Amino acid sequence: MTESMTGLLYALGSLGAFALCAGIVLAIAQKVFHIEGDPMIDNIDALLPQTQCGQCGYPGCKPYATAVAGAQADVNHCVPGGERTMLQIAALMGVEPKELEEEASAPMLAFVREDECIGCTLCIKACPVDAIIGAPKQYHTVIGDHCTGCTLCVEPCPVDCIDMLVKPELIEHWAWPLPDTKRSQLGHERREQHAGHA
Amino acid sequence: MPAMLRTLARKMGLMAHSFSGGIHPDMHKLSAASAIEDVGISPVLILPMKQHIGSPCSPLVSVGDKVLRGQKIAKSEGYLSVPVHASTSGRVVKIEEHAIAHPSGMGMPSIFIEADGDDLADESLEPLTDWRNVDPTVLRERARMCGLAGLGGAVFPTFIKLVQDKRFPIETVILNGIECEPYLTNDHRLMVEKASDILDGMAIIMHMVGSSSGIIAIEDNKADAAEAMQEALDTKEGMDGVQVKVLPTRYPQGSEKQLIYSLTGREVPAGKLPMHIGVICQNVGTTKALRDAVMLGRPLTERIVTVSGDALPNPANLRVRLGTPIRSLFARQGLEDFSNIQVIHGGPMMGERLRHPDIPVVKSTSGTLALSQNAMQSAHTVESPCIRCGHCSEVCPASLVPNLLADFCRSDQFDKAEDYKLFDCIECGSCSYVCPSNIPLVHYFRYGKGQIALGRREQAFAEASRQRSEGRDERLAQEEAAKAARRSKVRKTHAPKPAAEPETNTLTSATDNTPAATAKPEEKS
Amino acid sequence: MTEFALILLSAVLVNNYVLTKFLGICPFLGTSSKVETAIGMSFAVMFVMTLASTASWLVQQYVLIPLELQYLQTIFFILIIASLVQLIEMMIHKTSPVLYQALGIFLPLITTNCAVLGVAILNVQQEQTFLTSALYGGGAAIGFALVLILFAGIRERIDVSPVPAAFKGSPLALITAGMMSLAFMGFSGLVKV
């Protein structure tokens, strides 16, 4: 009777002591390897096109990245990023790729019709990337090289003088398409499957 | 197996160094024996604003202006660029977009000149006959002003290579007379007919880079050119360090890095220029053009063009003014009807397929070919699976693994493709040529390179946008803070009268002290 | 010295835990779609396996046998492994969040990786010394890493190759694993320990 009691005590004691040691080690490790915030946010943010357009339902790219990293948003909400961005984020997060909800339109540029502009500066305030220049009571104009085509300046304009134009294609930026063979298309389909694996 | 044996033989010193891989296509040098003919001046000349690698030029003339031959009509924008000159005298009739030899089929702003037939030359540039006593930097500026770009087909601005850099002294000047593309014979004929002029140009290059030894490289299928160059070399004075070297014919020996390896046994590292290993390589046509620019004061307004192909009745080598429509050259050689004919700009291995022959001759037009449909490998639209024969790896002159690279490009795994050195590919087309499954390998590589460039551009734009957006957020936050601070001060100044007097004093002192100012609302609340 | 070399060789090639003993198959199949992920997993398993086999030997010799508590072997060993996994998880999360994300569920699953517990228990059963059990643990881990990275390399190539629709994905992965196992059979008889 006493022998089995001591056996039981030994078992419980040694197991408890060992668990306690392991617990202490892990507690120290937690202090050493402590991380501030979620490092995935910056990784996701780096994949986003930074148009700051808000089409994802978040006020900008960084807030959307934060939501995706926290698994509060799906990976398929970035409209201008299109399929490529969606696949990249899905691969990074290790989740299944999802169908895009909206097709991305061709890259756009905002253009201010200067004779109609009244110089109210409302569009300047709306532009998330400071791509519109001008001063009160002066014509405003869009810096084409900086415009992300987010359309956020169109709404606030009281005289509707901002047009969204399709970005002109430059010969220097032209890229070869895939070869026109059946097999090349097959390979292309496999790409999505691949992204799904990752 | 042959590749392995070759490597082994080279390691044991049994074989002279020669670049790895390469192929032996049928050379079809139909026009090798026809002397260079002058085609005269076309009634309208079309000069695109970019005929070189680098940034495009902007026009200096407007519609209605009179221009002279050799007059600068477009100035270069940026360092990697050379100006464009009028190739005959006449009047500018319009400046608008016109088709050029580009796979996209897109146009390029071009200046249209109506020739007046007098062909008056602009003689503002002094001939520098005594160039041996002229400073190399002056000659370099002359090469830039005269619009020289590599006439072998790559059209890299010539002046950039012709530089003396203390860190990279040039030991050897290589004159590239290889012309390894099938059909093309323009360099061949130029060497046979203008050997002495080419040597003058070579002497100028050697003076400019401060080198005393040179190699004239010619393939063994152009024995008459080698003879002519050797003969001219024997009679020229002060060119003792120069020798003619005849190499066994193999494609793509004319590619710069491959040629340098064949001649010197030294490899140009990836991402580096030949000058970094003490070598400079110039095409024979460019060398002749440099001689004309220096010794005659003549800008680049004409070049030799091989017009050939199995569908052309009379293949020929023509001296053509830049801007001449290619259609007129074909018409001169007896081809009017272009149905069932593929027109190629450049050689058959690396050239562009044209949608129509209505494009002008530019600085890169080494030749233009009319090939019948069955001469073209029409089977390339039916791609079969890769059978892993390894033939493409054997012939790759850059020692890459083409089948794997194509697989990565096809499935958009571009980072992997880059790991396998996609950007070391020179797009010579040897792999596509030997592929038994008709896989358009080079096309896949071009697709991959284009997509990678696109991705990088998008990334750079996104990064710039992010910085602007973050800067804006920061600015807004600052403005907000400043506004809050001001508001609190205003409230304090309008606070109960007795306190107003002393408060205003602290206000002026606190304006440049934001932390103190922002702290005030807290006191209030 | 030869003995140690033979133990290592036999643990890596002849008695490869994955391909001849069929232990640790789930991370072998689950984390082998990319070479980078496979390398990360390999290092995690190497860390856990080597330390777990030595630590469990120590516990066995100096705690369980003196106190006659051999019946608590499994629970003790799992405690050791679980702590080590927790530790490596923190380290990876800190050093490479992308790898952490890519490994996903397979990282905590090292705890129940049969190869890890297998090595620890087999060491005890075979009555190895401290040094040989450490070698066995290290060798088994290297063997696991070797086949995992090889397999990931093969799968990457397969991924871009034209494959009949019926074989795409897991079927071909399993066939490949089978063929690798066949190839590793060739090592049997190489070493007799």
PDB file of N, CA and C in Angstrom, chain B residues 23 31 84 149 175-176 187 198 249 272 317 383 442 455 488 492 524:
ATOM      1  N   ILE B  23      24.805  26.561 -83.175  1.00  0.00           N
ATOM      2  CA  ILE B  23      24.199  25.701 -84.189  1.00  0.00           C
ATOM      3  C   ILE B  23      24.791  26.017 -85.566  1.00  0.00           C
ATOM      4  N   SER B  31      23.222  36.741-101.444  1.00  0.00           N
ATOM      5  CA  SER B  31      23.713  37.975-102.034  1.00  0.00           C
ATOM      6  C   SER B  31      25.203  38.184-101.769  1.00  0.00           C
ATOM      7  N   VAL B  84      18.867  62.251 -84.202  1.00  0.00           N
ATOM      8  CA  VAL B  84      18.466  61.774 -85.525  1.00  0.00           C
ATOM      9  C   VAL B  84      18.762  62.893 -86.530  1.00  0.00           C
ATOM     10  N   ALA B 149      25.115  54.515 -83.747  1.00  0.00           N
ATOM     11  CA  ALA B 149      24.620  53.442 -82.880  1.00  0.00           C
ATOM     12  C   ALA B 149      25.025  52.140 -83.559  1.00  0.00           C
ATOM     13  N   LEU B 175      37.035  43.868 -83.833  1.00  0.00           N
ATOM     14  CA  LEU B 175      36.186  44.311 -84.925  1.00  0.00           C
ATOM     15  C   LEU B 175      35.315  43.124 -85.318  1.00  0.00           C
ATOM     16  N   ASN B 176      34.021  43.295 -85.201  1.00  0.00           N
ATOM     17  CA  ASN B 176      33.107  42.175 -85.402  1.00  0.00           C
ATOM     18  C   ASN B 176      32.659  42.110 -86.863  1.00  0.00           C
ATOM     19  N   ASP B 187      27.688  43.227 -94.015  1.00  0.00           N
ATOM     20  CA  ASP B 187      29.031  43.417 -93.451  1.00  0.00           C
ATOM     21  C   ASP B 187      30.085  42.753 -94.339  1.00  0.00           C
ATOM     22  N   ILE B 198      37.367  50.786 -93.299  1.00  0.00           N
ATOM     23  CA  ILE B 198      37.074  50.116 -92.023  1.00  0.00           C
ATOM     24  C   ILE B 198      38.303  50.150 -91.119  1.00  0.00           C
ATOM     25  N   THR B 249      32.802  28.766 -88.803  1.00  0.00           N
ATOM     26  CA  THR B 249      31.442  29.299 -88.823  1.00  0.00           C
ATOM     27  C   THR B 249      30.554  28.589 -87.806  1.00  0.00           C
ATOM     28  N   LYS B 272      27.613  42.665 -66.776  1.00  0.00           N
ATOM     29  CA  LYS B 272      28.774  43.530 -66.986  1.00  0.00           C
ATOM     30  C   LYS B 272      28.944  43.795 -68.475  1.00  0.00           C
ATOM     31  N   ASN B 317      22.728  43.707-102.104  1.00  0.00           N
ATOM     32  CA  ASN B 317      23.185  44.537-100.992  1.00  0.00           C
ATOM     33  C   ASN B 317      23.054  45.988-101.439  1.00  0.00           C
ATOM     34  N   GLU B 383       2.590  23.367 -80.845  1.00  0.00           N
ATOM     35  CA  GLU B 383       3.659  23.061 -79.906  1.00  0.00           C
ATOM     36  C   GLU B 383       3.397  21.700 -79.288  1.00  0.00           C
ATOM     37  N   VAL B 442      12.112  30.881 -77.332  1.00  0.00           N
ATOM     38  CA  VAL B 442      12.510  32.288 -77.187  1.00  0.00           C
ATOM     39  C   VAL B 442      11.289  33.169 -76.918  1.00  0.00           C
ATOM     40  N   GLY B 455       6.336  43.808 -63.817  1.00  0.00           N
ATOM     41  CA  GLY B 455       6.196  43.664 -62.368  1.00  0.00           C
ATOM     42  C   GLY B 455       7.078  44.660 -61.624  1.00  0.00           C
ATOM     43  N   SER B 488      -6.882  75.600 -29.230  1.00  0.00           N
ATOM     44  CA  SER B 488      -6.790  75.684 -27.769  1.00  0.00           C
ATOM     45  C   SER B 488      -6.301  77.058 -27.333  1.00  0.00           C
ATOM     46  N   LYS B 492      -8.132  79.913 -25.155  1.00  0.00           N
ATOM     47  CA  LYS B 492      -7.536  80.525 -23.968  1.00  0.00           C
ATOM     48  C   LYS B 492      -7.558  82.050 -24.048  1.00  0.00           C
ATOM     49  N   LYS B 524      -7.398  71.851 -20.362  1.00  0.00           N
ATOM     50  CA  LYS B 524      -8.768  72.387 -20.521  1.00  0.00           C
ATOM     51  C   LYS B 524      -9.810  71.351 -20.141  1.00  0.00           C
TER      52      LYS B 524
END
